[in-house]
Amino acid sequence: MLPPVKKDRVITQLPTSFSPNAALHAKDGFHPQVKAACQVQKTDTVSFNIAKVIVVGDVAVGKTCLISRFRKGAFDKNYKATIGVDFEMERFEVLGVPFSLQLWDTAGQERFKCIASTYYRGAQAIIVVFDLSSESSLTHARQWLEDAMKENDPSSVLLFLVGTKKDLSSPDQLVQIEEEAIRLSEEIKAEYWAVSAKSGDGVGDFFFRVASLTFEANVLSEIEKSGSRHVGDIIRLTDRTEADHKPSKRKSNCC
Ligand SMILES: Nc1nc2c(ncn2[C@@H]2O[C@H](COP(=O)(O)OP(=O)(O)OP(=O)(O)O)[C@@H](O)[C@H]2O)c(=O)[nH]1
């Protein structure tokens, strides 16, 4: 039996995007069909609803710190490279329905890239991270995205472009790099966010947005697949047990 979802992980409304290109993603709230499906479902019939999220980007851009800041509210200034992939699960409740994000933190180091890429498949969201104080990490973002997309269906994956280490840049430096980041995010149809794992700025809002949008996409996809007119069945159709989604660390011979 899983413990109840923490009170500060309860989502009742679609969080606003604080992205500078928010207009691109503006929505009044959750899709009406999603709200209807959630209203009639009985939470005791629901076990787990899960979205796989992969986090990619250059070495030391701050992928691990971004996840730790949200999950543990902590920031570690010492760099410890991710070896291959790390996996974390964060539980939410969205519109009364238990929902989890499987967060796959992949290594940015070239020598681990091959191992990490074997975990890209089946993602519902891809978070491409770059460092706001490093132009080259933004230039490489496109390649990270292309590699991650090779393993996924572009029509069903949500994309986020996240600039980290906002605390390190002056407003003038930020304007310059953000211009390019916003241009890229519009081109690849990603939501752009600027955050700091050190101060926590934007981190919570960002993950709440990821959880809400992936939840909504999951339910809508089930509605479409089932063609069901009985919205009460939708949530039950999307039920997946946590056990069904336990990652199996596959061995790879590719590196
Ligand atoms: N000032 C500042 N430093 C940060 C921030 N986020 C991460 N760092 C620092 O950047 C370094 C790398 O952070 P990580 O989170 O380990 O980077 P990573 O992208 O996971 O690295 P790999 O696992 O090698 O791919 C660490 O020394 C962090 O303390 C931030 O928001 N602000």
Short mmCIF file of C-alpha atoms and ligand atoms in Angstrom, two decimals:
data_model
loop_
_atom_site.label_atom_id
_atom_site.label_comp_id
_atom_site.label_asym_id
_atom_site.label_seq_id
_atom_site.Cartn_x
_atom_site.Cartn_y
_atom_site.Cartn_z
CA MET A 1 0.00 0.00 0.00
CA LEU A 2 1.51 3.32 -1.06
CA PRO A 3 1.50 6.30 1.32
CA PRO A 4 -0.85 9.16 0.44
CA VAL A 5 0.39 11.78 -2.01
CA LYS A 6 2.01 14.72 -0.20
CA LYS A 7 -0.27 17.75 0.16
CA ASP A 8 2.13 19.95 -1.79
CA ARG A 9 1.93 17.61 -4.79
CA VAL A 10 -1.81 18.05 -5.30
CA ILE A 11 -2.79 19.71 -8.59
CA THR A 12 -6.34 20.97 -8.98
CA GLN A 13 -5.86 23.40 -11.88
CA LEU A 14 -3.60 23.49 -14.90
CA PRO A 15 -0.61 25.57 -13.72
CA THR A 16 0.18 28.64 -15.78
CA SER A 17 3.28 28.59 -17.91
CA PHE A 18 5.79 31.16 -16.72
CA SER A 19 7.71 30.63 -19.91
CA PRO A 20 8.48 33.82 -21.90
CA ASN A 21 6.87 32.08 -24.88
CA ALA A 22 3.80 31.23 -22.80
CA ALA A 23 1.48 32.66 -25.44
CA LEU A 24 2.42 29.71 -27.61
CA HIS A 25 1.12 27.32 -24.98
CA ALA A 26 -1.70 29.39 -23.47
CA LYS A 27 -4.66 27.32 -22.32
CA ASP A 28 -7.53 28.22 -20.03
CA GLY A 29 -7.22 25.04 -18.04
CA PHE A 30 -7.40 21.28 -18.33
CA HIS A 31 -9.24 19.93 -21.35
CA PRO A 32 -13.00 19.63 -20.54
CA GLN A 33 -12.99 15.92 -21.41
CA VAL A 34 -10.15 15.33 -18.97
CA LYS A 35 -11.98 17.19 -16.21
CA ALA A 36 -15.15 15.22 -16.91
CA ALA A 37 -13.30 11.91 -16.85
CA CYS A 38 -11.68 12.77 -13.54
CA GLN A 39 -14.91 13.97 -11.93
CA VAL A 40 -16.68 10.66 -12.35
CA GLN A 41 -13.83 8.34 -11.57
CA LYS A 42 -13.61 6.71 -8.15
CA THR A 43 -10.16 7.12 -6.72
CA ASP A 44 -10.35 3.71 -5.08
CA THR A 45 -10.49 2.11 -8.52
CA VAL A 46 -7.31 3.86 -9.54
CA SER A 47 -3.92 2.46 -8.72
CA PHE A 48 -1.31 4.33 -10.67
CA ASN A 49 -1.08 6.50 -13.69
CA ILE A 50 2.43 7.12 -14.89
CA ALA A 51 4.35 9.17 -17.44
CA LYS A 52 7.92 8.51 -18.45
CA VAL A 53 9.98 11.68 -18.66
CA ILE A 54 13.55 11.74 -19.92
CA VAL A 55 15.98 14.51 -19.06
CA VAL A 56 18.83 15.05 -21.53
CA GLY A 57 21.50 17.66 -22.18
CA ASP A 58 25.23 18.39 -22.11
CA VAL A 59 27.50 17.35 -19.30
CA ALA A 60 27.16 19.41 -16.09
CA VAL A 61 24.35 21.64 -17.33
CA GLY A 62 22.46 20.84 -14.12
CA LYS A 63 20.06 17.96 -14.93
CA THR A 64 20.60 16.13 -11.63
CA CYS A 65 20.40 19.35 -9.59
CA LEU A 66 17.15 20.33 -11.30
CA ILE A 67 15.53 17.04 -10.27
CA SER A 68 16.99 17.08 -6.74
CA ARG A 69 15.84 20.63 -6.13
CA PHE A 70 12.28 19.60 -6.90
CA ARG A 71 12.31 16.22 -5.19
CA LYS A 72 14.36 17.02 -2.10
CA GLY A 73 14.33 20.83 -1.97
CA ALA A 74 18.12 20.71 -1.85
CA PHE A 75 21.04 21.99 -3.92
CA ASP A 76 24.48 20.40 -4.08
CA LYS A 77 27.24 22.68 -5.34
CA ASN A 78 29.62 19.75 -5.85
CA TYR A 79 29.50 18.08 -9.22
CA LYS A 80 28.98 14.31 -9.33
CA ALA A 81 28.66 12.96 -12.85
CA THR A 82 25.68 10.74 -13.60
CA ILE A 83 26.84 7.31 -14.73
CA GLY A 84 24.51 6.06 -17.46
CA VAL A 85 21.10 6.91 -16.00
CA ASP A 86 19.46 7.57 -12.66
CA PHE A 87 15.82 7.03 -12.01
CA GLU A 88 13.44 8.83 -9.66
CA MET A 89 9.70 8.62 -9.16
CA GLU A 90 7.66 11.63 -8.04
CA ARG A 91 4.04 11.20 -7.04
CA PHE A 92 1.27 13.75 -7.60
CA GLU A 93 -2.46 13.90 -7.42
CA VAL A 94 -4.01 15.57 -10.45
CA LEU A 95 -7.74 16.38 -10.42
CA GLY A 96 -8.14 13.80 -7.66
CA VAL A 97 -6.27 11.07 -9.53
CA PRO A 98 -2.94 9.62 -8.37
CA PHE A 99 -0.29 10.26 -10.99
CA SER A 100 3.47 9.75 -11.08
CA LEU A 101 6.32 11.10 -13.10
CA GLN A 102 9.11 8.65 -13.78
CA LEU A 103 12.10 10.96 -14.10
CA TRP A 104 15.02 9.49 -16.04
CA ASP A 105 18.13 11.57 -15.41
CA THR A 106 20.57 10.69 -18.19
CA ALA A 107 24.33 11.23 -18.28
CA GLY A 108 25.65 14.09 -20.36
CA GLN A 109 29.14 12.62 -20.70
CA GLU A 110 29.86 11.35 -24.19
CA ARG A 111 31.14 7.98 -22.96
CA PHE A 112 27.81 7.20 -21.27
CA LYS A 113 25.61 8.54 -24.05
CA CYS A 114 25.17 5.17 -25.67
CA ILE A 115 23.98 3.55 -22.44
CA ALA A 116 21.69 6.46 -21.61
CA SER A 117 20.09 6.47 -25.05
CA THR A 118 18.80 2.91 -24.54
CA TYR A 119 16.38 4.40 -21.99
CA TYR A 120 14.93 7.05 -24.33
CA ARG A 121 12.18 4.86 -25.77
CA GLY A 122 8.58 5.31 -24.65
CA ALA A 123 8.94 8.82 -23.25
CA GLN A 124 5.84 10.93 -22.87
CA ALA A 125 7.92 14.05 -22.27
CA ILE A 126 11.46 15.04 -23.15
CA ILE A 127 13.18 17.72 -21.11
CA VAL A 128 16.18 19.14 -22.96
CA VAL A 129 18.37 21.01 -20.50
CA PHE A 130 20.99 23.63 -21.29
CA ASP A 131 23.04 25.99 -19.13
CA LEU A 132 22.03 29.65 -19.50
CA SER A 133 25.68 30.62 -18.99
CA SER A 134 26.94 28.34 -21.78
CA GLU A 135 26.02 29.09 -25.39
CA SER A 136 27.49 25.83 -26.60
CA SER A 137 25.12 23.84 -24.39
CA LEU A 138 22.20 25.57 -26.12
CA THR A 139 23.71 24.85 -29.54
CA HIS A 140 23.94 21.17 -28.59
CA ALA A 141 20.33 21.08 -27.35
CA ARG A 142 19.04 20.44 -30.86
CA GLN A 143 21.23 17.34 -31.22
CA TRP A 144 20.08 15.99 -27.84
CA LEU A 145 16.50 16.45 -28.91
CA GLU A 146 17.07 14.76 -32.27
CA ASP A 147 18.67 11.75 -30.60
CA ALA A 148 15.86 11.44 -28.07
CA MET A 149 13.20 11.81 -30.77
CA LYS A 150 14.65 8.97 -32.83
CA GLU A 151 13.33 6.59 -30.17
CA ASN A 152 9.93 8.21 -29.78
CA ASP A 153 6.81 9.16 -31.68
CA PRO A 154 7.08 12.93 -32.35
CA SER A 155 3.29 13.30 -32.45
CA SER A 156 2.83 12.13 -28.89
CA VAL A 157 5.80 13.54 -27.00
CA LEU A 158 5.70 16.80 -25.06
CA LEU A 159 8.87 18.85 -25.31
CA PHE A 160 10.41 21.22 -22.81
CA LEU A 161 13.55 23.29 -23.32
CA VAL A 162 14.95 24.31 -19.93
CA GLY A 163 17.72 26.83 -19.31
CA THR A 164 19.35 26.25 -15.91
CA LYS A 165 21.68 28.28 -13.65
CA LYS A 166 19.63 31.44 -14.09
CA ASP A 167 21.30 32.74 -10.92
CA LEU A 168 24.68 32.92 -12.71
CA SER A 169 23.64 35.29 -15.51
CA SER A 170 23.14 39.04 -15.45
CA PRO A 171 19.85 40.32 -16.94
CA ASP A 172 21.75 41.45 -20.07
CA GLN A 173 23.37 38.05 -20.58
CA LEU A 174 20.01 36.38 -20.06
CA VAL A 175 18.30 38.48 -22.71
CA GLN A 176 20.88 37.43 -25.30
CA ILE A 177 20.79 33.69 -24.72
CA GLU A 178 17.04 33.61 -24.12
CA GLU A 179 16.40 35.17 -27.52
CA GLU A 180 18.09 32.19 -29.12
CA ALA A 181 16.46 29.70 -26.72
CA ILE A 182 12.97 31.05 -27.39
CA ARG A 183 13.61 30.95 -31.14
CA LEU A 184 14.68 27.31 -30.89
CA SER A 185 11.78 26.35 -28.62
CA GLU A 186 9.29 27.85 -31.05
CA GLU A 187 10.89 25.98 -33.92
CA ILE A 188 10.80 22.62 -32.12
CA LYS A 189 7.42 23.36 -30.49
CA ALA A 190 8.76 23.09 -26.98
CA GLU A 191 7.77 25.07 -23.92
CA TYR A 192 10.74 27.15 -22.80
CA TRP A 193 11.60 27.62 -19.12
CA ALA A 194 14.44 29.40 -17.32
CA VAL A 195 15.19 28.08 -13.83
CA SER A 196 17.77 27.97 -11.06
CA ALA A 197 18.32 24.83 -9.04
CA LYS A 198 20.46 26.89 -6.66
CA SER A 199 17.74 29.38 -5.70
CA GLY A 200 14.83 27.12 -6.67
CA ASP A 201 13.48 29.84 -8.99
CA GLY A 202 10.95 28.32 -11.42
CA VAL A 203 11.70 24.70 -10.53
CA GLY A 204 8.44 23.81 -8.74
CA ASP A 205 6.27 25.62 -11.29
CA PHE A 206 8.08 23.80 -14.06
CA PHE A 207 7.57 20.27 -12.71
CA PHE A 208 3.94 20.95 -11.86
CA ARG A 209 3.43 22.02 -15.43
CA VAL A 210 5.15 18.86 -16.72
CA ALA A 211 3.01 16.67 -14.46
CA SER A 212 -0.22 18.42 -15.48
CA LEU A 213 0.44 18.37 -19.21
CA THR A 214 1.59 14.74 -19.29
CA PHE A 215 -1.42 13.71 -17.20
CA GLU A 216 -3.75 15.55 -19.56
CA ALA A 217 -2.07 14.03 -22.61
CA ASN A 218 -2.34 10.53 -21.10
CA VAL A 219 -6.04 10.83 -20.41
CA LEU A 220 -6.80 12.40 -23.80
CA SER A 221 -4.86 9.67 -25.55
CA GLU A 222 -6.86 7.01 -23.72
CA ILE A 223 -10.10 8.77 -24.61
CA GLU A 224 -9.05 8.77 -28.25
CA LYS A 225 -7.91 5.15 -28.20
CA SER A 226 -10.96 3.80 -26.45
CA GLY A 227 -13.49 5.90 -28.33
CA SER A 228 -15.48 5.46 -25.14
CA ARG A 229 -18.46 7.64 -24.48
CA HIS A 230 -18.40 6.53 -20.84
CA VAL A 231 -15.93 8.98 -19.44
CA GLY A 232 -15.94 7.16 -16.11
CA ASP A 233 -14.16 4.28 -17.78
CA ILE A 234 -11.36 6.41 -19.07
CA ILE A 235 -9.37 6.71 -15.89
CA ARG A 236 -9.76 3.02 -15.20
CA LEU A 237 -8.47 2.35 -18.73
CA THR A 238 -5.40 4.41 -18.02
CA ASP A 239 -4.66 2.64 -14.74
CA ARG A 240 -1.24 1.16 -14.57
CA THR A 241 0.35 -0.29 -11.54
CA GLU A 242 3.65 1.00 -10.33
CA ALA A 243 4.97 -2.52 -10.72
CA ASP A 244 4.05 -2.48 -14.43
CA HIS A 245 6.39 0.44 -14.81
CA LYS A 246 9.33 -0.60 -12.69
CA PRO A 247 12.29 0.15 -14.91
CA SER A 248 14.37 -2.78 -15.89
CA LYS A 249 17.93 -1.63 -16.34
CA ARG A 250 18.69 -3.24 -19.67
CA LYS A 251 22.24 -4.23 -20.40
CA SER A 252 23.64 -2.69 -23.50
CA ASN A 253 26.54 -3.84 -25.61
CA CYS A 254 26.63 -0.75 -27.68
CA CYS A 255 29.46 1.08 -25.88
N1 LIG B 1 24.98 28.25 -9.76
C1 LIG B 1 24.32 27.16 -10.13
N2 LIG B 1 24.98 25.99 -10.27
C2 LIG B 1 24.27 24.91 -10.65
C3 LIG B 1 22.88 24.96 -10.90
N3 LIG B 1 22.48 23.73 -11.27
C4 LIG B 1 23.56 22.95 -11.22
N4 LIG B 1 24.64 23.64 -10.85
C5 LIG B 1 26.01 23.13 -10.68
O1 LIG B 1 26.43 22.58 -11.92
C6 LIG B 1 27.22 21.40 -11.72
C7 LIG B 1 26.64 20.25 -12.50
O2 LIG B 1 25.35 19.93 -12.02
P1 LIG B 1 24.68 18.49 -12.27
O3 LIG B 1 23.26 18.63 -11.89
O4 LIG B 1 25.45 17.44 -11.63
O5 LIG B 1 24.85 18.38 -13.86
P2 LIG B 1 24.34 17.22 -14.81
O6 LIG B 1 23.77 17.88 -16.02
O7 LIG B 1 23.45 16.29 -14.09
O8 LIG B 1 25.72 16.50 -15.19
P3 LIG B 1 25.96 15.02 -15.84
O9 LIG B 1 25.37 14.04 -14.90
O10 LIG B 1 27.44 14.86 -15.95
O11 LIG B 1 25.34 15.00 -17.17
C8 LIG B 1 27.23 21.15 -10.21
O12 LIG B 1 28.45 21.65 -9.67
C9 LIG B 1 26.06 21.97 -9.68
O13 LIG B 1 26.24 22.43 -8.36
C10 LIG B 1 22.21 26.21 -10.74
O14 LIG B 1 20.99 26.37 -10.95
N5 LIG B 1 22.98 27.29 -10.36
#
